[in-house]
């Protein structure tokens, strides 16, 4: 049977790499107009078949384990960064167990403590007397991407990663992180193994970082009776594989690095887009503040009351701001799989051969008018009518105190409604994100905390938001992206 049409190109190995790399969405929409939802393009010498639409998402994300494979394509890039024996450097069944361990640590009581820690860290960060002196006066301008990358890593490390990791960020850890991150670039899908300068720095940083986590574990064991922190390190140190082996320290260390890397870019890009978008709509910032005042009430001094984890579910506009931002600024624009068996595409004459790679881009379905009227408009109020139960991330009923219910056969207890939804910023199927609830918690808490203290607007003469930088693995705002800020209470 037939193969999908191949996107026209002039240079054999380069193919459409450059057009795709500059703006994948522009490329996908153009190809879709010409070839339909299923087409093949050449990406660094590899025939890559894109399947768009809700059917395409479902076809790729819910394909059977025997038919598609993620680790073969991701591991050259991820293994040197995360370390061995975790995520894509092990059989899929082991990854499924590791995801379940992580899920197990994301309990309601852990989440309760995280909200407090993240709010505290955020308040300090934006306060007049923050060590950075960035927000020392009553108004000014700020370049959001690097600023919020810093805040994101502080908040994630203070909560999920544990206090020792947070403390180390005030010293050398930030440089290590930076060197490690240098390995997280698309070209490393091909050149990850090469002893190039950036890869050497990556390898050195990976070793030191893994050792840091191992030292933390040794230290914690020595202290023995130290009050158990509700963080991921403790949780993983106490997990056991089905065959009865505890998770070796080295694997705990590598999983912690994987979580740090997986969460950092997506969350930091998202909070940056949120504040950039809000700067174009100052009235929504006021609405957010009003929502908090109504729902949380005020303290004796007139300030808004502190927020708890349970409160997050009672702040629908905050939720919609995050949700709408993830719709238009989906951090992961391409999800890839290697084809292991010839795959017929239902409803088409095509069969995808095993020499191809498959590419899903759920960000496309979240940008079409059929599903989202006036799709390129950022409008959090478009979610106003969404029933509460559809906000799965707000109802972590499947994560009771230390209990992970097994809802379906991936074994890590996710509510996965299949891939029929046009809105899948966290993916679907067995590789679906496990960080969704944590990401929402982190983003909503930062958002709620920052709008109390500061008000943002575009600098004079600027309209709308900056363009997107697609050159890294994650879509993020181009830097610099400067906005004006003003302290609410002067
Ligand atoms: C997987 C998105 C935050 C950990 C994924 C996938 C997507 C995604 C689309 C599926 C990848 C694939 O199918 O190939 C996001 C977004 C985030 C976010 C948009 C934030 C806004 C996080 C955080 C963590 C995390 C905070 C860690 C705490 C993971 C892990 C996987 C994953 C472990 C599983 C990989 C696999 O099974 O192959 N994420 N993520 N993510 N994410 Fe996230």
XYZ file of C-alpha atoms and ligand atoms in Angstrom, residues 61 70-71 74 87-88 92 95-96 99 102 106 156 160-161 232 258-268 270 322 326 329-332 334-337 362 412 424-440 442-443 474, ligand 1:
103
model
C 0.048 8.739 21.368
C 9.964 6.441 22.317
C 13.291 5.548 23.930
C 14.906 10.182 22.803
C 13.484 6.999 31.751
C 14.707 6.238 28.199
C 9.560 0.745 28.896
C 9.946 3.528 33.007
C 6.323 2.712 33.819
C 6.618 6.987 36.723
C 7.021 9.598 41.139
C 2.876 13.519 44.630
C 10.702 23.632 42.062
C 9.797 18.871 44.821
C 13.578 18.648 44.935
C 10.629 13.426 46.086
C 15.179 13.898 34.950
C 12.388 15.541 36.954
C 14.361 18.750 37.291
C 14.976 18.927 33.538
C 11.457 17.804 32.536
C 9.762 20.344 34.737
C 12.040 23.325 34.443
C 11.736 24.373 30.812
C 8.060 23.718 30.324
C 7.047 25.451 33.542
C 9.430 28.361 33.169
C 4.680 28.839 30.678
C -2.811 28.671 32.973
C -0.826 26.134 27.630
C 1.945 28.277 24.029
C 2.133 24.494 24.331
C 5.710 23.961 25.557
C 6.263 20.718 23.630
C 6.617 17.752 18.717
C 6.252 14.322 20.248
C 8.161 11.593 18.421
C 8.139 7.809 18.125
C -1.165 18.293 19.767
C 0.691 4.713 37.236
C -3.411 17.731 25.042
C -0.537 19.927 26.281
C 0.539 17.075 28.578
C 0.340 14.366 25.929
C -1.637 11.135 26.243
C -1.148 7.406 26.540
C 1.685 5.568 28.247
C 4.164 8.411 27.914
C 1.772 11.015 29.226
C 3.130 13.611 31.613
C 3.088 12.841 35.316
C 3.955 16.420 36.223
C 0.642 18.043 35.267
C -0.660 18.509 38.792
C 2.643 19.716 40.109
C 2.994 22.103 37.161
C -0.489 23.537 37.763
C 3.476 25.665 40.801
C 2.129 27.932 38.060
C 10.790 23.480 24.270
C 5.956 13.626 29.722
C 4.404 18.161 28.888
C 5.782 19.459 33.383
C 7.691 15.055 34.043
C 5.415 14.738 29.107
C 4.846 14.753 27.771
C 4.410 16.028 27.543
C 4.703 16.822 28.723
C 3.731 16.538 26.272
C 4.746 13.554 26.808
C 6.007 13.352 26.012
C 5.886 12.217 25.023
O 4.832 11.609 24.880
O 6.888 11.925 24.337
C 4.631 18.896 30.046
C 4.210 20.279 30.244
C 4.597 20.637 31.509
C 5.259 19.487 32.098
C 3.452 21.115 29.224
C 4.432 21.930 32.279
C 3.693 22.956 31.925
C 6.392 18.376 33.951
C 6.902 18.336 35.298
C 7.449 17.093 35.481
C 7.276 16.366 34.245
C 6.809 19.485 36.307
C 8.094 16.511 36.717
C 7.701 16.730 37.931
C 7.368 14.296 32.935
C 7.691 12.889 32.816
C 7.169 12.456 31.582
C 6.556 13.637 30.966
C 8.454 12.032 33.832
C 7.138 11.027 31.056
C 7.968 10.745 29.881
C 7.588 9.410 29.273
O 6.816 8.630 29.819
O 8.116 9.124 28.184
N 5.327 16.016 29.663
N 5.266 18.461 31.176
N 6.631 17.167 33.345
N 6.689 14.715 31.815
Fe 5.899 16.548 31.527
